[in-house]
Short mmCIF file of C-alpha atoms and ligand atoms in Angstrom, two decimals:
data_model
loop_
_atom_site.label_atom_id
_atom_site.label_comp_id
_atom_site.label_asym_id
_atom_site.label_seq_id
_atom_site.Cartn_x
_atom_site.Cartn_y
_atom_site.Cartn_z
CA MET A 1 38.46 91.89 181.58
CA PRO A 2 37.88 95.53 180.88
CA ASN A 3 35.45 96.13 178.02
CA ASN A 4 33.43 98.70 176.05
CA SER A 5 29.91 98.37 177.03
CA GLU A 6 28.47 99.42 173.61
CA THR A 7 29.96 96.63 171.62
CA ARG A 8 28.99 93.11 172.45
CA LEU A 9 29.23 89.60 171.01
CA GLU A 10 26.07 87.82 171.29
CA ILE A 11 26.33 84.05 171.71
CA ASP A 12 23.22 82.20 170.89
CA LEU A 13 23.31 78.66 172.53
CA LYS A 14 20.24 77.47 170.92
CA ALA A 15 21.91 77.99 167.69
CA LEU A 16 24.80 75.84 169.02
CA GLU A 17 22.24 73.18 169.98
CA HIS A 18 20.80 73.31 166.43
CA ASN A 19 24.09 72.91 164.84
CA TYR A 20 25.21 70.07 167.15
CA ARG A 21 22.20 68.14 166.28
CA TYR A 22 22.43 68.89 162.61
CA LEU A 23 25.88 67.59 162.45
CA ARG A 24 25.10 64.61 164.55
CA SER A 25 22.27 63.79 162.07
CA LYS A 26 24.83 63.23 159.44
CA LEU A 27 26.53 60.41 161.47
CA LYS A 28 25.81 56.87 162.77
CA GLU A 29 24.25 56.32 166.03
CA ASN A 30 27.43 55.37 167.85
CA THR A 31 29.91 57.70 166.18
CA LYS A 32 31.57 59.82 168.84
CA PHE A 33 31.38 63.56 168.48
CA LEU A 34 34.37 65.64 169.44
CA GLY A 35 33.69 69.51 169.74
CA VAL A 36 36.52 71.62 169.01
CA VAL A 37 36.76 74.59 171.32
CA LYS A 38 40.36 76.00 170.64
CA ALA A 39 41.09 79.62 170.52
CA PHE A 40 38.19 80.78 172.87
CA ALA A 41 35.79 78.33 171.02
CA TYR A 42 36.44 80.12 167.60
CA GLY A 43 36.41 83.51 169.40
CA SER A 44 33.19 83.09 171.26
CA ASP A 45 33.64 81.63 174.85
CA ALA A 46 35.24 78.36 175.43
CA ILE A 47 33.86 77.69 178.79
CA VAL A 48 30.16 78.39 178.15
CA ILE A 49 30.46 76.52 174.98
CA SER A 50 32.02 73.63 176.33
CA LYS A 51 29.47 73.33 179.19
CA LYS A 52 26.83 73.47 176.81
CA LEU A 53 28.32 70.57 174.56
CA GLU A 54 28.96 68.60 177.64
CA GLN A 55 25.18 69.07 178.55
CA LEU A 56 24.17 68.37 174.84
CA GLY A 57 25.98 64.93 174.99
CA ALA A 58 29.32 65.38 173.20
CA ASP A 59 31.72 62.69 173.93
CA TYR A 60 34.99 64.77 173.60
CA LEU A 61 36.46 68.33 173.46
CA ALA A 62 39.58 69.65 171.78
CA VAL A 63 41.84 72.60 172.41
CA ALA A 64 44.90 73.63 170.59
CA TYR A 65 47.19 74.21 173.69
CA THR A 66 47.53 72.79 177.09
CA SER A 67 46.68 76.10 178.94
CA GLU A 68 43.36 76.37 177.06
CA GLY A 69 42.50 72.78 178.43
CA VAL A 70 43.65 73.80 181.91
CA LEU A 71 41.11 76.84 181.97
CA LEU A 72 38.30 74.24 181.05
CA ARG A 73 39.37 71.94 183.79
CA GLN A 74 39.42 74.86 186.33
CA ALA A 75 35.84 75.73 185.20
CA GLY A 76 34.76 72.23 186.05
CA ILE A 77 34.48 70.57 182.67
CA LYS A 78 34.60 66.90 182.97
CA LEU A 79 34.69 65.58 179.23
CA PRO A 80 37.79 64.10 178.06
CA ILE A 81 39.92 66.82 176.40
CA LEU A 82 42.34 66.21 173.41
CA VAL A 83 45.14 68.69 173.35
CA LEU A 84 45.84 68.88 169.48
CA HIS A 85 49.18 70.85 169.80
CA ALA A 86 50.59 69.45 173.10
CA GLN A 87 54.09 70.42 173.63
CA PRO A 88 56.91 68.70 175.65
CA LYS A 89 57.12 71.64 178.11
CA ASN A 90 53.64 71.26 179.10
CA TYR A 91 53.40 67.46 179.45
CA ARG A 92 53.35 67.52 183.16
CA ALA A 93 50.43 69.92 183.21
CA ASN A 94 48.58 67.54 180.71
CA ILE A 95 48.70 64.79 183.23
CA LYS A 96 48.01 67.12 186.29
CA HIS A 97 44.91 68.38 184.67
CA CYS A 98 43.83 65.10 182.92
CA LEU A 99 44.44 66.56 179.48
CA GLU A 100 45.12 63.96 176.73
CA PRO A 101 47.87 64.81 174.40
CA ASN A 102 48.12 64.55 170.54
CA ILE A 103 51.34 62.71 170.23
CA TYR A 104 52.91 63.27 166.80
CA SER A 105 56.59 62.65 166.80
CA ILE A 106 59.15 60.18 168.29
CA ARG A 107 60.64 63.02 170.08
CA GLY A 108 57.23 63.74 171.84
CA LEU A 109 56.58 60.11 172.41
CA LYS A 110 59.79 59.59 174.31
CA ALA A 111 59.38 62.83 176.21
CA PHE A 112 55.74 61.98 177.31
CA LEU A 113 56.67 58.52 178.24
CA GLU A 114 59.42 60.06 180.56
CA VAL A 115 56.88 62.29 182.13
CA ALA A 116 54.40 59.56 182.65
CA LYS A 117 57.01 57.29 184.20
CA ASP A 118 58.01 60.17 186.53
CA LEU A 119 54.43 60.61 187.65
CA LYS A 120 53.96 56.96 187.95
CA GLN A 121 51.14 56.71 185.50
CA SER A 122 49.68 53.45 184.29
CA GLY A 123 47.83 53.34 180.83
CA TYR A 124 47.74 57.12 180.46
CA PRO A 125 45.64 57.85 177.30
CA ILE A 126 47.47 59.45 174.29
CA HIS A 127 46.36 60.02 170.78
CA ILE A 128 48.74 59.17 167.88
CA LYS A 129 48.47 61.49 164.80
CA PHE A 130 49.63 60.49 161.43
CA ASN A 131 50.52 62.93 158.77
CA THR A 132 48.55 62.01 155.55
CA GLY A 133 49.42 64.96 153.44
CA LEU A 134 48.60 68.22 155.44
CA ASN A 135 52.41 68.28 156.25
CA ARG A 136 51.81 70.11 159.49
CA LEU A 137 51.93 67.55 162.49
CA GLY A 138 52.08 63.90 162.63
CA PHE A 139 53.98 60.51 162.20
CA GLU A 140 55.12 59.11 158.88
CA GLU A 141 54.71 55.50 157.87
CA ASN A 142 58.21 54.51 158.59
CA ASP A 143 57.79 55.62 162.52
CA ILE A 144 55.27 52.93 162.99
CA ALA A 145 57.92 50.23 163.82
CA LEU A 146 59.49 52.60 166.43
CA ILE A 147 56.15 53.72 167.86
CA ALA A 148 55.29 50.07 168.31
CA GLU A 149 58.55 49.10 169.95
CA ILE A 150 58.28 52.06 172.50
CA LEU A 151 54.58 51.30 173.33
CA GLU A 152 55.00 47.63 173.66
CA ARG A 153 57.81 47.87 176.22
CA ASN A 154 55.97 50.43 178.40
CA THR A 155 52.69 50.39 180.22
CA GLU A 156 52.70 53.88 181.52
CA ILE A 157 51.01 55.29 178.48
CA LYS A 158 48.26 53.74 176.13
CA VAL A 159 47.06 54.75 172.64
CA LYS A 160 43.38 55.70 172.99
CA SER A 161 42.94 56.81 169.48
CA ILE A 162 44.59 57.29 166.15
CA PHE A 163 43.78 60.21 163.99
CA SER A 164 44.71 62.59 161.04
CA HIS A 165 43.55 65.83 159.64
CA LEU A 166 42.34 66.54 156.00
CA ALA A 167 43.93 69.22 154.05
CA ALA A 168 41.00 70.43 151.81
CA SER A 169 37.84 68.71 152.89
CA GLU A 170 35.78 71.82 151.82
CA ASP A 171 37.27 71.76 148.47
CA HIS A 172 35.51 69.66 145.91
CA SER A 173 38.16 69.99 143.26
CA GLU A 174 40.48 68.27 145.82
CA LYS A 175 38.29 65.28 146.18
CA GLU A 176 40.87 62.78 144.76
CA PHE A 177 43.51 64.16 147.31
CA THR A 178 41.12 63.89 150.09
CA LEU A 179 40.20 60.30 149.30
CA LYS A 180 43.91 59.44 149.16
CA GLN A 181 44.33 60.85 152.55
CA ILE A 182 41.59 58.82 154.02
CA LYS A 183 42.97 55.71 152.40
CA LEU A 184 46.44 56.30 153.61
CA PHE A 185 45.08 57.07 157.09
CA GLU A 186 43.20 53.73 157.15
CA LEU A 187 46.51 52.08 156.00
CA LEU A 188 48.63 53.50 158.51
CA ALA A 189 46.20 53.27 161.45
CA GLY A 190 45.68 49.44 160.26
CA LYS A 191 49.44 48.83 160.52
CA LEU A 192 49.89 50.34 163.76
CA CYS A 193 46.98 48.41 165.31
CA LEU A 194 48.13 45.23 163.89
CA LYS A 195 51.61 45.71 165.42
CA LEU A 196 50.29 46.79 168.89
CA GLY A 197 47.41 44.35 168.97
CA ILE A 198 44.92 46.74 170.22
CA LYS A 199 41.96 48.61 168.85
CA PRO A 200 42.01 52.25 169.69
CA PHE A 201 39.33 54.51 168.03
CA LYS A 202 40.06 56.31 164.80
CA HIS A 203 38.96 59.74 163.55
CA ILE A 204 39.89 61.96 160.54
CA LEU A 205 36.81 64.25 159.77
CA ASN A 206 36.63 67.97 160.62
CA THR A 207 33.34 69.85 159.73
CA SER A 208 33.68 69.78 156.08
CA GLY A 209 34.65 66.23 156.35
CA ILE A 210 31.55 65.35 157.93
CA LEU A 211 29.50 67.28 155.28
CA ASN A 212 31.31 65.94 152.29
CA TYR A 213 32.89 62.52 153.38
CA HIS A 214 30.61 61.02 155.95
CA GLN A 215 31.41 57.57 154.78
CA ALA A 216 34.92 58.17 156.62
CA GLN A 217 33.54 59.02 159.97
CA PHE A 218 35.21 56.01 161.60
CA ASP A 219 34.66 56.03 165.21
CA MET A 220 34.59 59.83 165.88
CA VAL A 221 34.54 63.12 164.17
CA ARG A 222 35.78 66.44 165.11
CA SER A 223 33.85 69.58 164.41
CA GLY A 224 34.64 73.20 165.12
CA ILE A 225 33.39 75.73 162.52
CA GLY A 226 30.12 73.83 161.90
CA LEU A 227 29.05 74.06 165.53
CA TYR A 228 29.67 77.72 165.36
CA GLY A 229 27.13 78.06 162.32
CA TYR A 230 29.41 77.94 159.21
CA GLY A 231 29.70 75.10 156.70
CA ASN A 232 32.20 76.33 154.25
CA GLU A 233 29.47 76.26 151.60
CA ASP A 234 26.27 77.84 151.03
CA LYS A 235 24.14 74.97 151.02
CA PHE A 236 25.36 73.88 154.32
CA ASP A 237 25.37 77.37 155.93
CA LEU A 238 21.52 77.38 155.09
CA LYS A 239 21.29 74.36 157.32
CA LEU A 240 23.21 75.77 160.24
CA GLN A 241 22.50 78.63 162.49
CA VAL A 242 25.08 81.45 163.46
CA VAL A 243 26.12 81.37 166.97
CA ALA A 244 28.10 84.50 167.22
CA SER A 245 26.78 88.13 166.35
CA LEU A 246 28.99 91.13 166.85
CA LYS A 247 26.76 94.19 167.56
CA SER A 248 27.61 97.76 168.40
CA THR A 249 26.01 101.15 168.61
CA ILE A 250 26.38 104.58 166.77
CA SER A 251 28.54 106.73 169.15
CA GLN A 252 28.23 110.01 167.02
CA ILE A 253 26.89 111.23 163.61
CA HIS A 254 28.80 113.95 161.51
CA HIS A 255 27.44 115.68 158.43
CA ILE A 256 30.33 116.61 156.19
CA GLY A 257 30.62 118.66 153.03
CA PRO A 258 32.17 117.68 149.65
CA ASN A 259 35.95 117.33 149.77
CA GLU A 260 36.00 116.89 153.47
CA THR A 261 38.06 113.84 154.82
CA VAL A 262 37.30 111.25 157.52
CA GLY A 263 39.73 109.54 159.68
CA TYR A 264 43.63 108.96 160.09
CA ASN A 265 45.66 109.86 156.85
CA ARG A 266 42.52 111.55 155.59
CA ALA A 267 41.95 108.20 153.80
CA PHE A 268 38.40 108.79 153.04
CA ASN A 269 37.56 111.84 150.83
CA SER A 270 34.01 112.83 150.23
CA ASP A 271 32.95 113.54 146.62
CA ALA A 272 29.43 115.12 147.90
CA SER A 273 27.88 115.87 151.26
CA LYS A 274 27.81 112.72 153.39
CA ILE A 275 26.47 111.60 156.77
CA ILE A 276 28.97 109.43 158.63
CA ALA A 277 28.73 107.65 161.98
CA THR A 278 31.46 106.50 164.43
CA LEU A 279 31.34 103.08 166.11
CA PRO A 280 32.86 101.88 169.15
CA LEU A 281 35.22 99.07 167.96
CA GLY A 282 38.46 99.03 165.85
CA HIS A 283 41.38 97.05 164.86
CA ALA A 284 42.13 96.29 168.57
CA ASP A 285 38.88 94.37 168.65
CA GLY A 286 39.55 92.20 165.65
CA ILE A 287 38.13 94.32 162.86
CA GLY A 288 41.35 94.88 161.06
CA ARG A 289 42.40 97.71 158.54
CA GLN A 290 41.66 95.25 155.65
CA TYR A 291 37.91 95.88 156.20
CA GLY A 292 38.19 99.54 155.63
CA HIS A 293 38.38 101.77 152.46
CA GLY A 294 34.79 101.03 151.66
CA LYS A 295 35.37 97.34 151.04
CA THR A 296 33.09 95.88 153.70
CA SER A 297 29.69 96.96 155.07
CA VAL A 298 27.92 96.64 158.47
CA LEU A 299 24.16 96.56 158.77
CA ILE A 300 21.94 99.35 160.33
CA HIS A 301 18.26 98.50 160.44
CA GLY A 302 18.97 95.88 157.61
CA MET A 303 20.70 98.45 155.41
CA PRO A 304 24.46 98.12 154.51
CA ALA A 305 26.67 100.91 155.60
CA PRO A 306 30.22 100.74 154.28
CA ILE A 307 33.32 101.15 156.64
CA ILE A 308 35.18 104.06 155.25
CA GLY A 309 38.77 105.34 155.57
CA ASN A 310 41.22 103.71 157.77
CA VAL A 311 39.96 101.60 160.66
CA CYS A 312 41.34 103.07 163.91
CA MET A 313 42.41 101.07 166.94
CA ASP A 314 39.14 101.60 168.84
CA MET A 315 36.72 103.07 166.37
CA ILE A 316 35.46 102.76 162.77
CA MET A 317 33.67 105.23 160.80
CA ILE A 318 30.80 104.16 158.39
CA ASP A 319 28.84 106.05 155.64
CA ILE A 320 25.18 106.17 156.56
CA THR A 321 24.26 108.89 153.98
CA ASN A 322 21.13 106.94 152.81
CA ILE A 323 19.99 105.22 156.04
CA ASP A 324 17.43 106.70 158.51
CA CYS A 325 19.23 106.19 161.75
CA LYS A 326 20.37 108.11 164.83
CA GLU A 327 23.06 108.09 167.58
CA GLY A 328 22.45 105.18 169.95
CA ASP A 329 21.08 103.03 167.22
CA GLU A 330 22.18 99.29 166.98
CA VAL A 331 24.53 98.25 164.33
CA LEU A 332 25.18 94.65 163.27
CA ILE A 333 28.89 94.21 162.44
CA PHE A 334 28.43 90.54 161.55
CA GLY A 335 26.24 87.76 162.59
CA LYS A 336 22.85 86.22 161.87
CA GLU A 337 21.58 88.43 159.00
CA HIS A 338 25.22 89.29 157.76
CA SER A 339 27.33 86.20 157.94
CA ALA A 340 30.99 86.25 159.08
CA GLU A 341 31.74 84.41 156.11
CA ASN A 342 30.61 87.08 153.71
CA PHE A 343 31.98 89.75 155.98
CA ALA A 344 35.39 87.98 155.80
CA LYS A 345 35.28 87.38 152.13
CA THR A 346 35.48 91.06 151.24
CA ALA A 347 38.79 91.10 152.75
CA ASN A 348 39.92 87.76 151.19
CA THR A 349 40.00 85.90 154.53
CA ILE A 350 37.70 83.22 155.94
CA SER A 351 35.04 83.02 158.83
CA TYR A 352 37.61 81.20 160.88
CA GLU A 353 40.03 84.07 161.02
CA LEU A 354 37.48 86.88 161.58
CA LEU A 355 35.69 84.86 164.47
CA CYS A 356 38.94 83.90 166.23
CA GLY A 357 40.19 87.51 166.05
CA ILE A 358 37.40 89.12 168.09
CA SER A 359 39.38 90.33 171.01
CA GLN A 360 38.74 89.55 174.71
CA ARG A 361 37.84 93.33 175.14
CA ILE A 362 34.43 92.69 173.69
CA LYS A 363 31.97 91.70 176.24
CA ARG A 364 30.35 88.31 175.67
CA VAL A 365 26.41 88.15 176.08
CA TYR A 366 24.55 84.99 176.25
CA LEU A 367 21.23 84.06 174.56
CA GLY A 368 19.24 80.84 175.11
CA GLU A 369 20.95 79.72 178.31
C1 PLP B 1 40.77 73.04 164.19
C2 PLP B 1 40.79 71.43 163.98
C3 PLP B 1 39.56 70.84 163.61
C4 PLP B 1 38.29 71.63 163.46
O1 PLP B 1 38.23 71.94 162.17
P1 PLP B 1 36.85 72.65 161.52
O2 PLP B 1 36.99 72.91 160.11
O3 PLP B 1 36.55 73.95 162.28
O4 PLP B 1 35.74 71.70 161.84
C5 PLP B 1 39.51 69.32 163.56
N1 PLP B 1 40.82 68.88 163.81
C6 PLP B 1 42.04 69.50 163.94
C7 PLP B 1 43.27 68.71 164.08
C8 PLP B 1 42.02 70.77 164.03
O5 PLP B 1 43.24 71.40 164.19
#
C-alpha cells in the first residue's frame, strides 16, 4: 500500500490490553468476550488487533463482511469469527474459511442450508439474530416456528448462538426502550430454545451495553469502540485508553499579510498578518471537508491550531500564528491528548465515523508490541 511517510497512525497495543481488561472487569468470570474488528478494526489494523485479542484471551471475533474474515484467516487467526452481515453470495466462502454467519432471515437460512448440504457439512455453526427494535437485520417473532421447523429437519447446520443488537445503549434517555429490547430478546430467544430443545449461548450487549446494562450480559458481550478507547461518555472515556493516534508533520510555513487568502476557493481570508502551516494529509485520508473553516483544531506542542479554509485532498492548512513551532515539527491530529470523540464532535459526527474513515494510505505504526 503506498503511503505518505510524514503522516502516521500510531496504534498502542498496551492501551488495547488495558481496555480489554477494563471491559472484562465489568463482566462475570465466565462471560465470553467477542472483539469487534470490522472495518479494519475501526480504522486501525484488523490483523494486528485480532492477533493481540487472541493473545489476550478473547473468545470470539466479529467482522461485518465475509471478505474481512477471509483476510483474518489468511493471516493465521484461529479464533471463531462471527460474520455480522453475511450475505448469500458469500456463504460458500464462509464455510471454506471457517467463518460463522449471522443468519437473520428465512431467505438466508434456506440459502445457507443449501450451501451446507452441498458442501456436506454436519452441525455447521450459525448465529440467529433477532430484531428487537433496531429494525436493521434480524428475524421477527412470527419467524420462530419456521426457523425451528427448518432446523429440526436438517442436521447440516446448528445454532451456536442467538443474539440481538441494542439501538441506543449509550443514551440514558432511552433506558426504557433499551430494557424493552432486552426483555423482548429474552422472550424470543427463550421461545426458539424451547422449540429446538437446545441451549445455544446468548448475547446482546455492545460497548455501551456492557458499561450501562451489565446485568444483561447473558453468555457473551460484543465490544468494538470500547476496545479502541472510547466509551461514548466522558466518565468511561476516563477509564479507557486511546489506541489510535493520528500524527503528522509540518511540511511548510507561510507568513501572510492581511486580506490574503489560503487554499482552494480562497475560503480563508486573513483579517490580519498570520502564520500558517501546511500538513500532509487531507480528505483522501479521512479528514473530510467538514473539519475545515476553523471548526476543528489539531495540536502542536499541546497548543490548538485551527484547520483553516477548505480541506484539500492531500493537504490541510492550519493557523499557527500564536504557536512556537517550525517546519518538520510533529502535529497531533487526534489521539491520546486530543480525543477522536471531541475532534469528531466539532463536525457533528462520532468517534466511530472518524476512526473508520482513516484511509489505508496512512501508514500504521505499532507501539507496545
Ligand atoms: C459494530 C457492532 C458492535 C460493536 O459496537 P460498539 O458500540 O462499537 O461496541 C456490536 N454488535 C454489532 C451487531 C455490531 O454491528
